[in-house]
Coordinates of C-alpha atoms in Angstrom, one line a residue:
M1 CA -25.0 162.3 -70.7
T2 CA -27.9 160.2 -69.3
I3 CA -28.4 156.4 -69.2
R4 CA -31.6 156.2 -70.7
S5 CA -32.5 152.5 -70.4
M6 CA -31.0 149.4 -68.7
K7 CA -32.2 145.8 -69.5
Y8 CA -31.0 142.9 -67.9
T9 CA -31.3 139.6 -70.1
A10 CA -31.9 136.5 -68.4
D11 CA -30.5 133.8 -70.9
E12 CA -27.1 133.6 -69.3
P13 CA -24.3 133.0 -72.4
S14 CA -22.4 131.0 -70.4
K15 CA -22.4 129.4 -66.6
G16 CA -22.3 132.2 -64.1
Q17 CA -22.2 135.1 -66.6
H18 CA -25.5 137.5 -67.9
V19 CA -25.6 140.1 -70.5
E20 CA -26.7 143.5 -69.8
E21 CA -27.9 145.9 -72.5
V22 CA -27.5 149.6 -71.8
H23 CA -28.2 152.7 -74.0
I24 CA -26.2 155.8 -73.2
E25 CA -28.1 158.7 -75.0
G26 CA -26.0 161.2 -76.8
L27 CA -23.4 158.6 -78.2
P28 CA -22.9 158.2 -81.9
S29 CA -24.1 154.8 -82.8
G30 CA -21.6 152.3 -84.4
G31 CA -18.6 152.9 -82.4
S32 CA -16.3 155.3 -80.4
T33 CA -15.9 158.1 -83.6
P34 CA -18.4 160.8 -83.5
G35 CA -20.6 161.1 -86.3
A36 CA -20.3 164.0 -88.8
N37 CA -21.1 167.2 -87.4
S38 CA -22.1 165.7 -83.9
I39 CA -19.9 167.7 -82.0
T40 CA -21.2 170.9 -80.7
T41 CA -19.5 173.8 -79.1
A42 CA -21.4 173.6 -76.1
M43 CA -19.8 169.7 -75.5
L44 CA -16.3 171.3 -75.7
Q45 CA -14.6 171.7 -72.2
A46 CA -13.2 175.3 -71.8
N47 CA -9.5 175.6 -73.4
S48 CA -9.8 172.5 -75.0
V49 CA -8.9 173.3 -78.8
T50 CA -5.4 174.9 -78.2
N51 CA -2.9 175.9 -80.9
E52 CA -1.0 172.8 -80.1
K53 CA -4.3 170.5 -81.6
I54 CA -4.7 172.7 -84.8
A55 CA -3.1 171.4 -87.6
D56 CA -0.9 174.2 -89.6
G57 CA -2.6 175.5 -92.8
T58 CA -6.2 174.7 -91.6
I59 CA -7.5 178.0 -90.4
Q60 CA -9.2 180.4 -93.1
A61 CA -8.4 184.1 -93.1
A62 CA -12.2 184.8 -92.0
K63 CA -11.6 182.6 -88.9
L64 CA -8.6 184.7 -87.8
A65 CA -9.2 187.3 -84.8
S66 CA -8.5 191.0 -85.7
G67 CA -5.2 192.0 -85.6
V68 CA -3.6 188.5 -85.6
I69 CA -1.9 189.1 -88.6
P70 CA -0.3 192.8 -88.6
T71 CA -1.0 195.3 -91.3
L72 CA 2.0 196.0 -93.3
P73 CA 2.9 199.6 -93.2
G74 CA 3.0 199.3 -97.4
N75 CA 6.1 200.6 -98.5
A76 CA 9.6 201.7 -96.6
S77 CA 12.3 204.2 -97.3
T78 CA 14.3 201.6 -95.3
A79 CA 14.6 197.9 -95.2
V80 CA 11.9 196.5 -93.0
E81 CA 11.1 192.8 -92.5
G82 CA 8.3 192.1 -95.0
V83 CA 8.1 195.0 -96.1
V84 CA 9.2 196.0 -99.8
K85 CA 11.9 198.7 -99.6
M86 CA 11.1 201.9 -101.8
A87 CA 14.1 202.6 -104.6
S88 CA 15.7 205.9 -104.3
A89 CA 14.1 208.6 -106.2
V90 CA 14.9 209.1 -109.8
A91 CA 13.8 212.6 -111.3
D92 CA 11.6 212.4 -114.9
V93 CA 13.4 213.3 -118.3
A94 CA 13.8 216.6 -118.4
A95 CA 15.5 217.0 -121.9
A96 CA 13.3 218.7 -124.5
N97 CA 11.6 216.8 -126.8
A98 CA 12.9 216.8 -130.6
T99 CA 10.8 218.9 -132.6
S100 CA 11.0 218.1 -136.1
T101 CA 7.6 217.5 -137.6
S102 CA 8.9 216.5 -141.4
S103 CA 12.2 214.3 -142.5
A104 CA 14.6 215.6 -144.8
E105 CA 17.4 214.6 -146.7
T106 CA 19.4 216.2 -144.6
V107 CA 19.7 216.4 -140.7
N108 CA 19.1 219.4 -139.1
P109 CA 22.2 220.0 -136.6
T110 CA 20.1 221.7 -134.0
E111 CA 17.6 218.7 -133.9
F112 CA 20.5 216.2 -134.2
S113 CA 21.5 217.8 -130.8
A114 CA 18.2 218.0 -129.5
V115 CA 17.8 214.0 -130.0
V116 CA 21.2 213.1 -128.6
T117 CA 20.7 215.0 -125.7
L118 CA 17.3 213.5 -125.0
V119 CA 18.5 209.8 -125.7
N120 CA 21.7 210.5 -123.6
E121 CA 19.2 211.9 -120.7
C122 CA 17.0 208.8 -120.9
K123 CA 19.8 206.6 -120.8
T124 CA 21.1 208.2 -117.8
K125 CA 17.7 208.1 -115.7
L126 CA 17.1 204.7 -116.8
N127 CA 20.7 203.5 -115.4
A128 CA 20.1 205.4 -112.3
L129 CA 16.6 203.9 -112.0
L130 CA 18.2 200.2 -112.1
A131 CA 20.8 201.3 -109.6
A132 CA 18.4 202.5 -107.2
E133 CA 16.4 199.4 -107.5
R134 CA 19.6 197.2 -107.1
T135 CA 20.4 199.0 -103.9
A136 CA 16.7 198.3 -102.4
G137 CA 17.1 194.8 -103.3
Q138 CA 14.3 194.8 -105.8
L139 CA 16.5 193.9 -108.6
S140 CA 19.7 191.7 -108.8
N141 CA 23.0 192.6 -110.0

């Protein structure tokens, strides 16, 4: 900052006093609050902006340094803070599909047995999947 001009006014406001007008270059006009966008990086003292001086929730993701927010490993086979635990593996349904392509008034015992086997295995696998998700904490009890 430099003092650009200094002016002495001969008119005295009251006995024994005088008025001086000083213009300091680089200060915003109209008070002590800097004007919008008037503070540049060059005007900031080194380390004058610290974490304590930055309001919570004001920094955008694009302004964060690389590595500030860790990359999550994705999923985990055991509980890891901040990571969704993988549920235990549940095998695919292996029962053969029912094969009847036409309906009849009477039910073929072999076909009926295949349908029962398929439905029972679906129930067993579905229950195993639900249990695995509960154990992993992905589903409430």
